[in-house]
Every structure is written in structure tokens, then in C-alpha cells.
């Protein structure tokens, strides 16, 4: 899948225009176009950048080289980017078509697809608006028609250079996926369906990649149309279509959670991230929002315009106390107006600095009724108190800051702060915050009240138990697993240690063994020495210095699991990372988790490949699955396994000393239990012939036999399933 297909619809549309502009400019220059065109952000013609930075820029570059542990967006080498005037398109296309060796020029499919989509989308969207009775001002209409005419002339000029199998409009229509499921609101499907060209079918996505321009080639963007009514309406329509899709994907996740198929942590993290993506999508169209009166004003105007185009006067209220004409309820619900109206009302009534409150004037949310009631008025009246109850709680929670602050909390406090600063008659409510509030209401209609609280209590019990199991030392589990492996290889065990086998599966063999798992006495001993950071010479027969020398740098470390949980933890913490999150960043998270789980069961996370593109899940679903894949790792009680290993080693030490006497182990355990793991070393050193047992009449394999007897007795007491059984009891 190409990178642009991961973006919002408006980003994909802008990407298409940039593909057209960049290919025309770079190809024309390559074939000798000499006239100047394209202006940089400073208004100057393109010039070769200097190779040496100076002053502040140089300091910034040095600062950027300082390594950081913070997760950041995947970066690409920066390229020069210039603005290309629309009037330059035709001269560039004509120069390419008239080049002396034009027959050797092949217009890439990427250019053909981008050109066709831009033409079709702009024309079709304009036709929908005109059919709905929407008229533009003369200047806006002229700019729109001019751009479309220019693009069509470019297509006509380059037609002889297009390959026979070039992507055309009929292919484009065939490539559109049926996505009507997220456009079931009355009358909105005709408005949104134009954007379906940015939801290509699996067959289209699986097509071979097309030629990509050289990384060093300058990039061009088309001159801005921020004052265009057409562009503004297209931008907010694209945003609403994106949010409609995200809303459906989130609802599907909570449905899976209610059915017991997903964990609350995975769904919650995915939901919060989806709201962050909605926030970044809104940032993409911010210039249009600001030029049309701000978020609340532009949002409301759009709702009234859409309602009017569908034959509904949103202001024709059935009752003076109604917030709007409920005949437009489905439109208001799809366009997030229900939450916008109530957030505005709440902010007006509860300025920042005052204690927020909801006195139940509109009733209270009926927890016994999960499904919305029949009429549109009943649906709205049921939604309103639920939202007002939430809004009154958020500032109170914020005043008692905890470790976590989600997007709902951030949206509420940001809206209150902005309202206090700007003191507008209509407070500015970000569209993404209205979206977040609507997601909350959707979830109330899906998840049974109390289910989430019960699951959170379960997690709290796991954490509390882990704290109680906090060990005094930690190296025991690696050495015990090495001994357990040896006893298994020698077929000395009658029972399986399920908890330890789970740990081995989670961490992988490389955490416990240097190279392949050993299968001989000599191999067991060598692996033990290497995993403690020691040299095998420490166990030489004629060694005078009895002090064991080890190097921490040589020890293999436990693998850090829960990669994606760590990445998102800093985003939901109260003072965490507040940089915008893009879909590319989320995709990078998932890819990094997939790479970090090489020792786990394969297929724990579905990543997009050529084979699974056809059934590829939405990005938010894959994020939820990625988080869910880590839950078993995070739930595993490492402290308990440490203490179990310690308990076993103390028992094994006692049994060994019955044969060797206490002096044999005490010589190497001057630091007390800190070196308890060397009890395993005694077993391996004697069985490998590196150390003689004091009692010469005892066989060199006797300590291994004692270890087998101790393990079997210990496992027969049910010690090997302690963590597994505890987890099963907690989940019941």
C-alpha cells in the first residue's frame, strides 16, 4: 500500500495535486524547459541550497543530533519544496509532449491516477453541490472552473504519451470499494460518495508499485486556494467523511469488547489514538476553518448548509426550547452537531475557574436503557443529559490531576481555556472534541454499564499482587530455566513447569541461551558460565583465586516487552508528549512492535503485505490488536516467577548440602542470597567434570540427580502452575 493511502482524504487529495505538479515540473526541466517557474516559500525561484549551515540553523542542526529516547515521527530526508502556479501546468505539459525524444517519455501510472482523481473529484463534488442548490460566489466558481479546465487540457496534451494500460476513469470507478456502511445517514451518501475514489479496492492496492521520482528531485505544490468556497466545503466534507469512518471503526472495536473478544486496555488506547488522528485531520484543514469564522461557526454553517441542500430548515424548530429542528437529527448526528451544541452551552454556563455543575435540569442518563429510543426527539433527549454529566465531571477530574489525561480531558480543558482567552459569543469548540464526545456517547449505547469498571478492578488486583510479590533479587529465573532445560533434555522430569515455559516462550531462547539450547553436560556448563558473564576458566581445577569474576557487560539481558504500550503511555500521561500524531506514526508503532516480537508466535499482529492486503484491517483495529498482543506479556507476574525460582533454589541448596556439606557452597556464596543462582552452577560444574564433590564416593552426576528429585517434588506440589492458576482465578 502506498504511503498516501494511509492519510486522511484531504491529505490524499492534496497529495494528488502535488504529484501532478511535481511530475510536470521535474520532467519538463529534465527535457530542457528553460523558463523560470515555481516559487519557494520565500517567493524566490529555486536555488541550490548551501551545503553549510550557519548561525541559528547550525545550532538547531547540532541539537537535532542529540540522541533522544522519546518516540518520534518517522522522518524522511528533507527536500526543497516550491509552489507551482496553475497557469504553468499547460506550458509544462506542452513542452513535454513536444520534446524531440517525446516518444521515449512514459507517463507513470502514479501521475495518471492522480490526474484522473483530481479532475473527477473536483467536477463531481461541484456537480453535487450545484444539484443541491449550493451556489458559489463568482470568483470562487471561476477559480474552480479554471483549475479543472487546466487539468483537462494537461490530460489531453499528454494523451499520446499515456501507455495503453494507463489508469483511466472507468478503471477508477471499478476500483472504488463499496463503503456505504459508514454513510447510512439520510441524504449524506450522495455528498460523501464522491470521495470513495480514495478508498480503492484490494485489487487496485495490490497492483505493482509505479515509478517513484528520485529522492533528490524537488517537490512542488499547487498555489493555495484558502479563500475558495469550493475548497473550504470540499475540505470539511472530506474531514466529516474521515471522522464518519473512524467513528464506525471505533464502534466496531467496542462491540468486540462487549462481546468479550477484546481487552478494555487495547480498545481504550485505540480509541484515544483515533481521536488524536481526528485532531490531526482537522489540523490539515485549519486554514479554511479560521477563514470561515472559527471551528464552531464554520461547523454550524456547514450543518445548516447540508440540511438546507437536503430540503430541511434546521432552524424551523417544533418548539422554542428545541436546540434545532429534529427533522435534521440524522444529519446532526452524522456531522457531530449534537455534541457541538451541548458543549457550547456547557462552556457558556461554566466559565473556566468556576466549579462546573449539572443540576439535572434535562434529566439524568437512563443506565437501564442501552438502545436509543424511537423518535429523533427521544434520542436527543436521552443523549443530552449523558453528555452534560460527562462534561461536568471532566474539569473536576482535571483539578485533581492523576497520571493519565486522555483526549476527552484535553479537549474539555483546551476549550475552556480558549473560551476564557477569546471571550467570543460562541466559544470555539474543535471539531475533533465534538467527535470525541460523540464517540463517548456511541460507547454508552454499546457497552453495558459497569463492565469497564469490573475489568479495571481486575487489572488493579493484578498490579497489587505483583507489588506484593516484589523480589529481593532477580537473577534466579535465568539459571533455573537453564537447569530445567537440562533436566528435560536428560529426561529426568515427571512434570512440566508451565509458568517457566510461558516465560521462555515470551522471551525467546536468546534470553537464556548463548546460541542454540545446549544438549550435553559440557554445553549446560558452558552456557551457564556465559549467561552469568563469566569465563569458563573460573572453574579450572588449579584455580588459586576462589573469587568468581564476572562481567555484567557480557550478560544477556531480558527482552523489554510491551513496546507499543510504552510508546503510547507517554501520550496519555498528564505531562506527556503532545505532538500531533499522524497515521504514519501509528503505522510505525505497529511495524516496530511486529519487529520486536520475532520470538513470539507468528501472526500475533497482522501487518499489511501483498498477501493480506485483501483482508487488511483498518489502522485503528490493527493498533488495538497490537496492544492486545502485549497484554499477556504485561500481565505475566515476573515478580512471582522470581520468588518461585528463589524458593526452589533454596530448597535445592539444602538438598545439595546434605551430600556435599555446607562448605562446598559457602565458598562461592559469600554475598548470601545474591549469588543463589550459583547453586545451579555447582550442578553443571560437577556433572561436566569441572569440580569434584568433596565426598569422593559420590558420583559426579549425583547433584544432577538431586536436582531432578527436588524439581519433581516441587512440581508435584503444583508450584509450576502458580501464576497460570492465579490468572485463571482472576478472570473468573
Tab-separated table of N, CA, C and O in Angstrom, residues 6 85 102 121 124 181 193 259 322 336 349 403 406 419 475 486 507 544 590 621-622 642 649 692:
chain	number	residue	atom	x	y	z
A	6	UNK	N	-2.474	5.988	3.499
A	6	UNK	CA	-2.605	5.988	4.950
A	6	UNK	C	-3.069	7.338	5.474
A	6	UNK	O	-3.276	7.514	6.655
A	85	UNK	N	2.460	27.662	-9.998
A	85	UNK	CA	1.226	28.343	-10.388
A	85	UNK	C	0.418	27.461	-11.335
A	85	UNK	O	0.982	26.744	-12.176
A	102	UNK	N	10.196	12.743	-27.339
A	102	UNK	CA	8.995	12.519	-26.533
A	102	UNK	C	8.529	11.076	-26.584
A	102	UNK	O	7.878	10.584	-25.668
A	121	UNK	N	-12.888	14.193	-8.926
A	121	UNK	CA	-13.385	14.615	-7.620
A	121	UNK	C	-13.874	16.052	-7.660
A	121	UNK	O	-14.970	16.376	-7.182
A	124	UNK	N	-17.096	16.249	-9.895
A	124	UNK	CA	-18.241	15.538	-9.313
A	124	UNK	C	-18.741	16.234	-8.055
A	124	UNK	O	-19.949	16.352	-7.836
A	181	UNK	N	-21.473	1.395	4.292
A	181	UNK	CA	-21.840	1.116	5.679
A	181	UNK	C	-21.633	2.306	6.596
A	181	UNK	O	-22.272	2.408	7.631
A	193	UNK	N	-20.137	10.139	-1.411
A	193	UNK	CA	-19.726	9.084	-2.331
A	193	UNK	C	-18.682	9.547	-3.341
A	193	UNK	O	-17.913	8.741	-3.873
A	259	UNK	N	-18.531	-8.066	23.453
A	259	UNK	CA	-18.720	-9.492	23.189
A	259	UNK	C	-17.633	-10.347	23.826
A	259	UNK	O	-17.653	-11.577	23.695
A	322	UNK	N	-36.452	23.794	21.721
A	322	UNK	CA	-35.627	22.824	20.998
A	322	UNK	C	-34.310	23.473	20.576
A	322	UNK	O	-34.245	24.676	20.312
A	336	UNK	N	-21.830	15.575	13.791
A	336	UNK	CA	-21.335	15.874	15.145
A	336	UNK	C	-21.880	17.181	15.711
A	336	UNK	O	-21.241	17.819	16.557
A	349	UNK	N	-22.106	28.282	30.209
A	349	UNK	CA	-22.665	28.267	31.563
A	349	UNK	C	-21.616	28.026	32.638
A	349	UNK	O	-21.863	28.297	33.815
A	403	UNK	N	-2.301	10.445	36.891
A	403	UNK	CA	-1.198	10.146	35.962
A	403	UNK	C	-1.614	10.139	34.496
A	403	UNK	O	-0.756	10.175	33.616
A	406	UNK	N	-6.605	11.774	29.000
A	406	UNK	CA	-6.961	11.351	27.645
A	406	UNK	C	-7.436	12.535	26.807
A	406	UNK	O	-7.437	13.686	27.253
A	419	UNK	N	-11.983	29.666	25.459
A	419	UNK	CA	-13.171	30.494	25.672
A	419	UNK	C	-12.866	31.644	26.622
A	419	UNK	O	-13.340	32.774	26.433
A	475	UNK	N	18.192	-12.453	39.583
A	475	UNK	CA	18.857	-13.262	38.561
A	475	UNK	C	18.450	-14.727	38.529
A	475	UNK	O	18.868	-15.461	37.643
A	486	UNK	N	17.997	-28.512	31.089
A	486	UNK	CA	18.916	-29.648	31.147
A	486	UNK	C	18.199	-30.906	31.647
A	486	UNK	O	18.394	-32.003	31.100
A	507	UNK	N	10.054	-14.665	26.099
A	507	UNK	CA	11.353	-14.022	25.961
A	507	UNK	C	12.184	-14.576	24.811
A	507	UNK	O	13.038	-13.879	24.269
A	544	UNK	N	43.634	-20.763	41.784
A	544	UNK	CA	44.008	-20.404	43.146
A	544	UNK	C	43.049	-19.382	43.751
A	544	UNK	O	42.660	-19.489	44.910
A	590	UNK	N	3.123	0.183	14.953
A	590	UNK	CA	2.715	-1.207	14.713
A	590	UNK	C	3.857	-2.000	14.090
A	590	UNK	O	4.110	-3.155	14.469
A	621	UNK	N	-7.953	-0.713	14.074
A	621	UNK	CA	-8.145	-2.099	14.508
A	621	UNK	C	-6.804	-2.796	14.672
A	621	UNK	O	-6.606	-3.577	15.613
A	622	UNK	N	-5.886	-2.549	13.760
A	622	UNK	CA	-4.566	-3.181	13.867
A	622	UNK	C	-3.810	-2.651	15.080
A	622	UNK	O	-3.052	-3.385	15.716
A	642	UNK	N	10.155	-14.811	39.890
A	642	UNK	CA	11.420	-14.622	40.607
A	642	UNK	C	11.362	-15.323	41.963
A	642	UNK	O	12.280	-16.065	42.347
A	649	UNK	N	15.458	-22.751	44.525
A	649	UNK	CA	16.910	-22.806	44.681
A	649	UNK	C	17.314	-22.975	46.144
A	649	UNK	O	18.296	-23.663	46.448
A	692	UNK	N	35.219	-31.377	41.600
A	692	UNK	CA	34.957	-32.642	42.272
A	692	UNK	C	34.185	-32.389	43.546
A	692	UNK	O	34.484	-31.464	44.294
